[in-house]
């Protein structure tokens, strides 16, 4: 079986055997191609975006499913609808695996490399233990990122690619994230990676934060925030990418934010890890930063390092 099929089945089945699998998609032809790779019996349901979440979530196919694959190519506009649907699936106790903005590249064995996900999981848990006692974080980069903030007392969540009840799993995966203490978050970020969902800027973008609020930035970025995020400017996330198999931009935030050695931030919703609550969540990646934990440079933390 191709590596993509192995990874998907491992992710779905690690914590609960697959009894009834359902594939939800907005691309039936790609869905059938993926089903053939998985070599497993499962219905495929096309997801129309013009019906209510409750109606779709109460369909017989969804009600029977124990495990669900989301195979979507969402825009920033309809991703809100799809996240509402996912929450309804979580409320029903479904295990959900998100494959967002996938294309043919993700079906190739070379994309997945030789690194096994248990290794990523172990490294991520190890870093989580280290971070649990850290009070202050500073991020710098050669392009000019220089931002400091406290994380003291904030909860960390690991994302290792394995489905669990009520927890988002994606493929590819590999990150650990929290929300900075908002009033301590000040400085400059220079974005040189992907911005939600599929935008890779042609030039680095400078953003200025004061006390957890975006106060200045490039015209392109600020226009995008006004258009796609209702003008939300509050910090909502800080994360460290833990997947060294991802080592270049794919113009897909769900992939690029996992790049080993990268960090990313988000404005908007904090996933209940901080104070910011919003229907919007806009991520942006810094690809080659230096990470200081309580003034000590973080090194040798990636899987296989």
XYZ file of C-alpha atoms in Angstrom:
305
model
C 0.000 0.000 0.000
C 1.323 3.517 -0.767
C 2.624 5.448 2.237
C -0.298 7.867 2.151
C -2.708 4.979 2.699
C -0.620 3.593 5.550
C -0.463 6.988 7.259
C -4.214 7.570 6.973
C -5.199 4.153 8.330
C -2.665 4.400 11.179
C -4.034 7.810 12.114
C -7.642 6.671 12.085
C -7.202 3.363 13.914
C -4.557 4.040 16.593
C -7.016 4.855 19.383
C -10.170 3.115 18.147
C -10.694 0.348 15.563
C -12.362 1.487 12.351
C -15.928 0.159 12.322
C -17.612 2.478 9.822
C -15.562 4.958 7.800
C -17.122 7.858 5.897
C -15.325 10.162 3.487
C -16.746 13.692 3.244
C -15.476 15.652 0.264
C -16.037 18.516 -2.127
C -14.057 16.664 -4.830
C -15.624 13.306 -5.666
C -13.037 12.266 -8.256
C -10.166 12.791 -5.820
C -12.213 11.100 -3.109
C -12.644 7.951 -5.182
C -8.930 7.946 -5.982
C -8.117 8.096 -2.265
C -10.642 5.363 -1.477
C -8.961 3.101 -4.034
C -5.591 3.696 -2.355
C -7.026 2.880 1.077
C -8.585 -0.328 -0.273
C -11.348 -0.130 2.305
C -15.126 -0.222 2.000
C -16.584 3.167 2.840
C -19.253 5.499 1.482
C -18.267 8.844 -0.019
C -20.567 11.793 0.607
C -20.333 15.006 -1.369
C -20.665 18.005 0.942
C -22.883 20.772 -0.434
C -22.181 24.068 1.288
C -25.721 25.385 0.901
C -27.455 23.151 3.464
C -27.464 23.412 7.227
C -24.784 21.792 9.339
C -27.416 20.038 11.457
C -29.131 18.568 8.372
C -25.883 17.146 7.012
C -24.683 15.905 10.404
C -27.958 14.027 10.932
C -27.812 12.206 7.581
C -27.830 8.380 7.780
C -24.286 8.141 6.414
C -22.922 10.427 9.131
C -24.942 8.799 11.900
C -23.555 5.344 11.041
C -19.932 6.472 10.817
C -17.428 5.985 13.633
C -14.528 7.569 11.731
C -14.713 10.427 9.218
C -12.187 11.766 6.719
C -12.576 15.408 5.689
C -11.195 15.797 2.170
C -11.846 19.419 1.314
C -10.282 22.308 -0.549
C -11.842 25.093 1.499
C -11.593 28.795 0.981
C -11.334 31.170 3.910
C -15.010 31.935 3.351
C -16.393 28.387 3.553
C -13.863 27.050 6.057
C -16.042 28.509 8.821
C -18.960 26.323 7.696
C -16.719 23.257 7.559
C -15.343 23.919 11.050
C -18.890 24.200 12.386
C -19.664 20.851 10.768
C -16.552 19.329 12.343
C -17.607 20.524 15.788
C -20.977 18.834 15.299
C -19.159 15.612 14.370
C -17.021 15.900 17.513
C -20.178 16.408 19.583
C -21.466 13.119 18.150
C -18.287 11.327 19.247
C -16.847 10.835 15.752
C -13.112 10.504 15.169
C -12.202 13.028 12.482
C -9.147 13.231 10.220
C -8.724 16.457 8.228
C -7.068 16.373 4.800
C -7.472 19.972 3.668
C -6.330 21.372 0.322
C -4.754 18.102 -0.773
C -3.642 17.495 -4.353
C -1.705 14.848 -6.250
C 1.561 15.677 -4.445
C 0.219 14.152 -1.243
C -0.312 10.774 -2.908
C 3.391 10.300 -3.712
C 5.597 8.223 -1.388
C 8.369 10.842 -1.607
C 6.125 13.397 0.094
C 5.881 11.279 3.256
C 9.558 10.370 3.533
C 10.800 7.680 5.896
C 9.998 9.298 9.240
C 7.361 7.361 11.173
C 4.663 9.216 13.075
C 5.378 7.483 16.426
C 8.782 9.198 16.308
C 7.118 12.583 15.778
C 4.697 11.835 18.611
C 7.525 10.960 21.028
C 9.530 14.089 20.158
C 6.459 16.301 20.485
C 5.599 14.897 23.914
C 9.199 15.374 25.015
C 9.125 19.026 23.966
C 5.790 19.489 25.733
C 7.366 18.402 29.020
C 10.197 20.880 28.507
C 7.809 23.717 27.700
C 5.629 23.059 30.742
C 8.123 24.844 33.010
C 9.026 27.678 30.613
C 7.905 31.200 31.457
C 9.246 33.388 28.645
C 9.692 32.839 24.902
C 11.610 34.970 22.431
C 11.574 34.408 18.667
C 14.108 35.998 16.317
C 15.046 35.515 12.669
C 17.611 36.799 10.200
C 14.823 38.657 8.385
C 14.053 40.738 11.458
C 11.576 38.862 13.633
C 12.079 39.925 17.255
C 9.160 39.226 19.537
C 8.903 38.195 23.181
C 6.027 36.934 25.290
C 5.116 34.916 28.337
C 3.500 31.478 28.236
C 3.560 30.904 31.990
C 0.593 28.815 33.061
C -0.748 28.340 29.550
C -1.741 24.873 28.345
C 0.081 23.189 25.437
C -1.583 20.875 22.912
C 0.304 18.356 20.790
C -0.762 17.442 17.262
C 0.854 14.177 16.212
C -1.440 12.934 13.456
C -3.485 10.472 15.513
C -7.256 10.736 15.847
C -8.680 11.163 19.333
C -12.229 12.011 20.468
C -12.847 15.735 20.313
C -9.352 16.548 19.037
C -8.399 17.671 15.550
C -6.016 15.387 13.676
C -4.572 16.396 10.330
C -2.210 14.844 7.836
C 0.529 15.715 7.474
C 0.838 16.619 11.139
C 3.414 17.483 13.759
C 3.187 20.594 15.898
C 2.772 21.785 19.470
C 0.795 24.926 20.229
C -0.532 27.265 22.888
C -1.616 30.887 23.179
C 0.746 33.573 24.489
C -0.334 35.638 27.478
C -1.857 38.404 25.484
C -0.652 41.531 27.275
C 2.982 40.314 27.172
C 3.042 39.798 23.403
C 4.975 42.672 21.805
C 7.526 43.100 19.031
C 8.000 42.535 15.304
C 7.235 39.430 13.245
C 8.534 39.005 9.698
C 6.423 36.440 7.869
C 8.281 34.484 5.176
C 5.990 31.450 4.968
C 2.384 30.691 4.112
C -0.564 32.707 5.417
C -4.017 31.129 5.851
C -5.059 29.371 3.820
C -3.080 29.272 0.571
C -1.226 32.576 0.321
C 2.577 32.508 0.068
C 3.577 36.203 -0.117
C 6.095 37.106 -2.806
C 8.077 39.147 -0.248
C 8.395 38.898 3.556
C 5.702 40.737 5.497
C 6.443 42.851 8.580
C 3.886 42.866 11.393
C 4.029 44.919 14.593
C 2.320 43.816 17.810
C 1.750 45.700 21.047
C 0.261 43.971 24.092
C -1.190 41.169 21.995
C -2.735 43.355 19.294
C -1.626 43.739 15.673
C -1.087 47.483 15.358
C 0.713 47.743 12.000
C 1.583 45.607 9.015
C 2.033 45.498 5.274
C -0.879 46.852 3.248
C -1.419 43.413 1.687
C -1.700 41.700 5.038
C -3.901 44.340 6.660
C -6.253 44.357 3.664
C -6.469 40.568 3.888
C -7.315 40.692 7.586
C -10.080 43.206 6.983
C -11.497 41.106 4.157
C -11.192 37.584 5.574
C -11.067 37.976 9.331
C -13.479 40.782 10.074
C -10.604 42.969 11.192
C -9.697 40.697 14.123
C -6.204 41.658 15.327
C -5.706 39.838 18.653
C -3.081 37.134 19.084
C -4.555 33.653 19.362
C -1.781 31.097 18.888
C 1.926 30.317 19.019
C 3.130 26.968 17.644
C 6.308 25.081 16.858
C 6.486 22.879 13.741
C 7.743 19.351 14.473
C 7.708 17.518 11.129
C 11.144 17.587 9.424
C 9.715 15.780 6.385
C 8.042 19.096 5.558
C 10.999 21.264 4.516
C 9.583 23.662 1.924
C 6.355 25.623 1.392
C 3.431 23.820 -0.228
C 1.191 26.916 -0.265
C -1.159 25.104 2.134
C -1.238 26.344 5.718
C -2.382 22.943 7.027
C 0.904 21.509 5.746
C 3.320 24.430 5.964
C 2.672 25.180 9.641
C 4.040 21.691 10.442
C 7.453 22.337 8.833
C 10.185 21.112 11.153
C 12.002 24.014 12.783
C 9.402 26.617 11.815
C 7.078 28.516 14.108
C 3.751 30.056 13.372
C 1.414 32.493 15.029
C -2.251 33.219 14.499
C -4.584 36.077 15.141
C -8.155 35.251 15.977
C -9.568 32.352 17.936
C -7.279 30.849 20.593
C -8.986 27.418 20.706
C -9.835 28.142 24.369
C -6.114 28.332 25.196
C -6.241 32.100 25.703
C -8.688 34.989 25.874
C -9.437 35.557 22.191
C -12.685 34.074 20.905
C -13.583 34.482 17.249
C -14.975 32.578 14.290
C -11.737 33.568 12.517
C -8.237 32.109 12.889
C -5.523 33.316 10.520
C -2.115 31.589 10.705
C 1.223 32.873 9.399
C 4.542 31.008 9.270
C 8.120 32.023 10.107
C 10.293 29.396 8.464
C 13.776 29.594 10.000
C 13.567 31.230 13.412
C 15.627 30.972 16.535
C 13.591 29.970 19.573
C 14.704 31.082 23.042
C 13.089 29.568 26.123
C 13.852 31.569 29.268
C 16.838 33.060 27.374
C 18.230 29.647 26.335
C 18.354 28.722 22.635
C 16.195 25.689 21.872
C 18.206 23.051 19.994
C 18.068 19.365 19.044
C 14.312 19.059 19.619
C 13.121 17.744 16.251
C 12.500 14.041 15.601
C 15.741 12.364 14.574
C 17.898 15.264 15.795
